[in-house]
Amino acid sequence: MDYDRIIVEQMAKAGCKLIPKNTVGSISPDIEWIKWLSYEPEFEKSRMKYFDSKKVSELTFEELEEARKYLRNKAFAGLFKMYGTDECSEEDYMKVYDFMCDESIEELMLSKLTSEELRYAKQEITRLSNVPKEQLQAKVKKEIVPEIYKQLSMVDAYILHVLSGINFARNMDDFDKRISAQIKQKEIMRQRSPHYTTNIYVK
């Protein structure tokens, strides 16, 4: 029996929003999905106009798959906006939840950005990943606020996504170091305690 699945289904019935793969200190995945699924760059609009100008029989299999993906993304953008609300059916709830589990937000981001935007993003990520930890943390903390995140350009939203991962990894590394230091300190204190010293020589 898949207990995780049962829990998700119960959450769907209760109308409670459940977010998989959520990382503390990052923008909520459902908010990211809405922003990126709703975004239509100019080259996508051009492609859709091309598809609309053709009969289905005139399109290649690859073009049909491309058109299907565009339409699917548009449909899911609407479903995500209703996710966890009274307007969302249990069936649509499960579709959205499974989508978040199975699909890659990073792949979607990369597919929506132009080569120029990706080059700029790479430069900014390299630059910002080398700033002091506190400065990076402050930037991420400020921009993950939903009201501010929604105003970010798409390239800046992508940069934030990557930087929040870097920031999270650094915080986890610091956490591991603090825990290791605490363990080491407690071990030293234990060895220095009179009870421990006495027991060493008692046979």
mmCIF file of C-alpha atoms in Angstrom:
data_model
loop_
_atom_site.group_PDB
_atom_site.id
_atom_site.type_symbol
_atom_site.label_atom_id
_atom_site.label_comp_id
_atom_site.label_asym_id
_atom_site.label_seq_id
_atom_site.Cartn_x
_atom_site.Cartn_y
_atom_site.Cartn_z
ATOM 1 C CA MET A 1 0.000 0.000 0.000
ATOM 2 C CA ASP A 2 1.328 3.422 -0.990
ATOM 3 C CA TYR A 3 0.776 5.441 2.181
ATOM 4 C CA ASP A 4 2.299 8.589 0.690
ATOM 5 C CA ARG A 5 -0.246 8.462 -2.106
ATOM 6 C CA ILE A 6 -3.081 7.983 0.372
ATOM 7 C CA ILE A 7 -1.931 11.066 2.305
ATOM 8 C CA VAL A 8 -1.845 13.158 -0.877
ATOM 9 C CA GLU A 9 -5.334 11.985 -1.828
ATOM 10 C CA GLN A 10 -6.617 12.892 1.634
ATOM 11 C CA MET A 11 -5.055 16.335 1.303
ATOM 12 C CA ALA A 12 -6.799 16.708 -2.058
ATOM 13 C CA LYS A 13 -10.155 15.897 -0.473
ATOM 14 C CA ALA A 14 -9.496 18.387 2.304
ATOM 15 C CA GLY A 15 -8.508 21.079 -0.183
ATOM 16 C CA CYS A 16 -5.132 21.657 1.494
ATOM 17 C CA LYS A 17 -2.244 22.696 -0.722
ATOM 18 C CA LEU A 18 0.595 20.173 -0.545
ATOM 19 C CA ILE A 19 3.976 21.141 -1.989
ATOM 20 C CA PRO A 20 6.501 18.396 -2.828
ATOM 21 C CA LYS A 21 10.248 19.016 -2.983
ATOM 22 C CA ASN A 22 9.944 22.318 -1.168
ATOM 23 C CA THR A 23 13.251 23.683 0.094
ATOM 24 C CA VAL A 24 13.146 25.981 3.091
ATOM 25 C CA GLY A 25 14.491 29.385 2.103
ATOM 26 C CA SER A 26 13.474 29.074 -1.543
ATOM 27 C CA ILE A 27 10.519 30.333 -3.530
ATOM 28 C CA SER A 28 7.544 27.976 -3.250
ATOM 29 C CA PRO A 29 7.533 25.560 -6.239
ATOM 30 C CA ASP A 30 3.880 26.201 -7.110
ATOM 31 C CA ILE A 31 4.565 29.938 -7.445
ATOM 32 C CA GLU A 32 7.552 29.197 -9.684
ATOM 33 C CA TRP A 33 5.507 26.841 -11.845
ATOM 34 C CA ILE A 34 2.758 29.443 -12.310
ATOM 35 C CA LYS A 35 5.270 32.098 -13.382
ATOM 36 C CA TRP A 36 7.083 29.874 -15.857
ATOM 37 C CA LEU A 37 4.105 27.972 -17.286
ATOM 38 C CA SER A 38 2.273 31.252 -17.879
ATOM 39 C CA TYR A 39 5.233 32.905 -19.613
ATOM 40 C CA GLU A 40 5.196 32.924 -23.410
ATOM 41 C CA PRO A 41 8.442 34.242 -24.920
ATOM 42 C CA GLU A 42 8.247 35.757 -28.384
ATOM 43 C CA PHE A 43 9.757 32.709 -30.091
ATOM 44 C CA GLU A 44 7.009 30.532 -28.567
ATOM 45 C CA LYS A 45 4.315 32.909 -29.768
ATOM 46 C CA SER A 46 5.793 32.754 -33.257
ATOM 47 C CA ARG A 47 5.810 28.979 -33.188
ATOM 48 C CA MET A 48 2.190 28.834 -32.057
ATOM 49 C CA LYS A 49 1.176 31.194 -34.867
ATOM 50 C CA TYR A 50 2.959 28.885 -37.287
ATOM 51 C CA PHE A 51 1.130 25.833 -35.908
ATOM 52 C CA ASP A 52 -2.209 27.647 -36.098
ATOM 53 C CA SER A 53 -1.583 28.465 -39.767
ATOM 54 C CA LYS A 54 -1.166 24.785 -40.631
ATOM 55 C CA LYS A 55 -3.506 21.841 -40.839
ATOM 56 C CA VAL A 56 -2.726 18.991 -38.442
ATOM 57 C CA SER A 57 -1.927 16.749 -41.427
ATOM 58 C CA GLU A 58 0.730 19.233 -42.564
ATOM 59 C CA LEU A 59 2.713 19.091 -39.333
ATOM 60 C CA THR A 60 5.499 16.630 -38.645
ATOM 61 C CA PHE A 61 5.403 14.346 -35.611
ATOM 62 C CA GLU A 62 8.025 16.530 -33.888
ATOM 63 C CA GLU A 63 5.989 19.669 -34.577
ATOM 64 C CA LEU A 64 2.845 18.030 -33.211
ATOM 65 C CA GLU A 65 4.718 17.100 -30.027
ATOM 66 C CA GLU A 66 6.016 20.657 -29.715
ATOM 67 C CA ALA A 67 2.516 22.104 -30.140
ATOM 68 C CA ARG A 68 1.109 19.582 -27.660
ATOM 69 C CA LYS A 69 3.674 20.621 -25.057
ATOM 70 C CA TYR A 70 2.844 24.316 -25.490
ATOM 71 C CA LEU A 71 -0.867 23.605 -25.056
ATOM 72 C CA ARG A 72 -0.215 21.337 -22.063
ATOM 73 C CA ASN A 73 1.847 24.042 -20.348
ATOM 74 C CA LYS A 74 -0.914 26.586 -20.935
ATOM 75 C CA ALA A 75 -3.497 24.213 -19.462
ATOM 76 C CA PHE A 76 -1.381 23.467 -16.408
ATOM 77 C CA ALA A 77 -0.767 27.180 -15.817
ATOM 78 C CA GLY A 78 -4.518 27.465 -15.244
ATOM 79 C CA LEU A 79 -4.643 24.367 -13.052
ATOM 80 C CA PHE A 80 -1.802 25.606 -10.859
ATOM 81 C CA LYS A 81 -3.669 28.858 -10.202
ATOM 82 C CA MET A 82 -6.618 26.840 -8.835
ATOM 83 C CA TYR A 83 -4.454 24.339 -6.917
ATOM 84 C CA GLY A 84 -5.467 24.035 -3.281
ATOM 85 C CA THR A 85 -8.568 26.215 -3.702
ATOM 86 C CA ASP A 86 -12.275 25.352 -3.654
ATOM 87 C CA GLU A 87 -12.295 25.593 -7.453
ATOM 88 C CA CYS A 88 -9.851 22.694 -7.820
ATOM 89 C CA SER A 89 -11.338 19.210 -8.226
ATOM 90 C CA GLU A 90 -9.641 16.224 -6.604
ATOM 91 C CA GLU A 91 -8.687 14.949 -10.056
ATOM 92 C CA ASP A 92 -7.050 18.240 -11.044
ATOM 93 C CA TYR A 93 -5.353 18.424 -7.617
ATOM 94 C CA MET A 94 -3.675 15.084 -8.258
ATOM 95 C CA LYS A 95 -2.686 16.145 -11.773
ATOM 96 C CA VAL A 96 -0.928 19.243 -10.439
ATOM 97 C CA TYR A 97 0.751 17.371 -7.598
ATOM 98 C CA ASP A 98 2.019 14.645 -9.939
ATOM 99 C CA PHE A 99 3.189 17.295 -12.382
ATOM 100 C CA MET A 100 5.325 18.933 -9.692
ATOM 101 C CA CYS A 101 6.778 15.539 -8.753
ATOM 102 C CA ASP A 102 7.487 14.312 -12.260
ATOM 103 C CA GLU A 103 8.446 17.391 -14.269
ATOM 104 C CA SER A 104 11.622 19.482 -14.122
ATOM 105 C CA ILE A 105 11.184 23.194 -13.450
ATOM 106 C CA GLU A 106 14.813 23.729 -14.492
ATOM 107 C CA GLU A 107 14.207 22.218 -17.931
ATOM 108 C CA LEU A 108 11.171 24.438 -18.396
ATOM 109 C CA MET A 109 13.165 27.522 -17.414
ATOM 110 C CA LEU A 110 15.970 26.722 -19.840
ATOM 111 C CA SER A 111 13.491 26.123 -22.661
ATOM 112 C CA LYS A 112 11.859 29.522 -22.112
ATOM 113 C CA LEU A 113 15.022 31.645 -22.057
ATOM 114 C CA THR A 114 16.937 32.850 -25.106
ATOM 115 C CA SER A 115 20.652 32.217 -25.659
ATOM 116 C CA GLU A 116 21.378 35.844 -24.785
ATOM 117 C CA GLU A 117 19.419 35.589 -21.534
ATOM 118 C CA LEU A 118 21.200 32.378 -20.589
ATOM 119 C CA ARG A 119 24.609 33.936 -21.225
ATOM 120 C CA TYR A 120 23.677 36.889 -19.016
ATOM 121 C CA ALA A 121 22.313 34.540 -16.336
ATOM 122 C CA LYS A 122 25.523 32.523 -16.340
ATOM 123 C CA GLN A 123 27.620 35.665 -15.848
ATOM 124 C CA GLU A 124 25.415 36.944 -13.010
ATOM 125 C CA ILE A 125 25.307 33.571 -11.256
ATOM 126 C CA THR A 126 29.105 33.365 -11.412
ATOM 127 C CA ARG A 127 29.447 36.895 -10.078
ATOM 128 C CA LEU A 128 26.872 36.599 -7.301
ATOM 129 C CA SER A 129 28.031 33.179 -6.160
ATOM 130 C CA ASN A 130 31.323 34.828 -5.228
ATOM 131 C CA VAL A 131 29.904 37.622 -3.086
ATOM 132 C CA PRO A 132 30.038 37.296 0.728
ATOM 133 C CA LYS A 133 27.648 34.696 2.103
ATOM 134 C CA GLU A 134 25.630 37.258 4.064
ATOM 135 C CA GLN A 135 25.129 39.409 0.961
ATOM 136 C CA LEU A 136 23.880 36.475 -1.096
ATOM 137 C CA GLN A 137 21.598 35.341 1.708
ATOM 138 C CA ALA A 138 20.083 38.832 2.006
ATOM 139 C CA LYS A 139 19.432 38.984 -1.752
ATOM 140 C CA VAL A 140 17.722 35.582 -1.804
ATOM 141 C CA LYS A 141 15.668 36.346 1.317
ATOM 142 C CA LYS A 142 14.430 39.594 -0.224
ATOM 143 C CA GLU A 143 13.549 38.231 -3.661
ATOM 144 C CA ILE A 144 11.781 35.011 -2.609
ATOM 145 C CA VAL A 145 8.981 37.093 -1.086
ATOM 146 C CA PRO A 146 6.067 36.246 -3.452
ATOM 147 C CA GLU A 147 5.121 39.883 -4.100
ATOM 148 C CA ILE A 148 8.675 40.714 -5.171
ATOM 149 C CA TYR A 149 9.259 37.427 -7.003
ATOM 150 C CA LYS A 150 6.240 37.996 -9.230
ATOM 151 C CA GLN A 151 7.759 41.293 -10.405
ATOM 152 C CA LEU A 152 11.118 39.787 -11.367
ATOM 153 C CA SER A 153 11.999 39.410 -15.036
ATOM 154 C CA MET A 154 12.182 35.820 -16.218
ATOM 155 C CA VAL A 155 15.969 35.847 -16.406
ATOM 156 C CA ASP A 156 16.201 37.298 -12.899
ATOM 157 C CA ALA A 157 13.760 34.655 -11.665
ATOM 158 C CA TYR A 158 16.009 31.974 -13.135
ATOM 159 C CA ILE A 159 19.076 33.531 -11.505
ATOM 160 C CA LEU A 160 17.246 33.577 -8.155
ATOM 161 C CA HIS A 161 16.314 29.914 -8.559
ATOM 162 C CA VAL A 162 19.947 28.909 -8.994
ATOM 163 C CA LEU A 163 21.244 31.245 -6.287
ATOM 164 C CA SER A 164 18.684 30.004 -3.753
ATOM 165 C CA GLY A 165 20.050 26.504 -4.310
ATOM 166 C CA ILE A 166 23.608 27.741 -3.765
ATOM 167 C CA ASN A 167 22.519 29.628 -0.647
ATOM 168 C CA PHE A 168 20.714 26.564 0.717
ATOM 169 C CA ALA A 169 23.764 24.347 0.113
ATOM 170 C CA ARG A 170 26.005 26.840 1.924
ATOM 171 C CA ASN A 171 23.629 27.023 4.876
ATOM 172 C CA MET A 172 23.502 23.237 5.060
ATOM 173 C CA ASP A 173 27.299 23.105 4.981
ATOM 174 C CA ASP A 174 27.466 25.625 7.825
ATOM 175 C CA PHE A 175 24.875 23.610 9.734
ATOM 176 C CA ASP A 176 26.883 20.397 9.296
ATOM 177 C CA LYS A 177 30.016 22.171 10.510
ATOM 178 C CA ARG A 178 28.210 23.512 13.591
ATOM 179 C CA ILE A 179 26.841 20.073 14.436
ATOM 180 C CA SER A 180 30.287 18.475 13.990
ATOM 181 C CA ALA A 181 31.839 21.147 16.204
ATOM 182 C CA GLN A 182 29.218 20.551 18.891
ATOM 183 C CA ILE A 183 29.829 16.795 18.805
ATOM 184 C CA LYS A 184 33.587 17.328 19.042
ATOM 185 C CA GLN A 185 33.187 19.801 21.917
ATOM 186 C CA LYS A 186 30.924 17.452 23.860
ATOM 187 C CA GLU A 187 33.363 14.590 23.345
ATOM 188 C CA ILE A 188 36.215 16.721 24.699
ATOM 189 C CA MET A 189 34.134 17.772 27.703
ATOM 190 C CA ARG A 190 33.128 14.168 28.351
ATOM 191 C CA GLN A 191 36.754 13.040 28.313
ATOM 192 C CA ARG A 192 37.697 15.830 30.706
ATOM 193 C CA SER A 193 34.959 15.005 33.203
ATOM 194 C CA PRO A 194 36.156 13.514 36.555
ATOM 195 C CA HIS A 195 33.836 10.521 36.121
ATOM 196 C CA TYR A 196 35.341 9.638 32.742
ATOM 197 C CA THR A 197 38.939 10.101 33.990
ATOM 198 C CA THR A 198 38.304 7.938 37.062
ATOM 199 C CA ASN A 199 36.747 5.135 35.013
ATOM 200 C CA ILE A 200 39.793 4.923 32.764
ATOM 201 C CA TYR A 201 41.957 3.701 35.631
ATOM 202 C CA VAL A 202 39.385 1.670 37.541
ATOM 203 C CA LYS A 203 39.778 -2.024 36.746
#
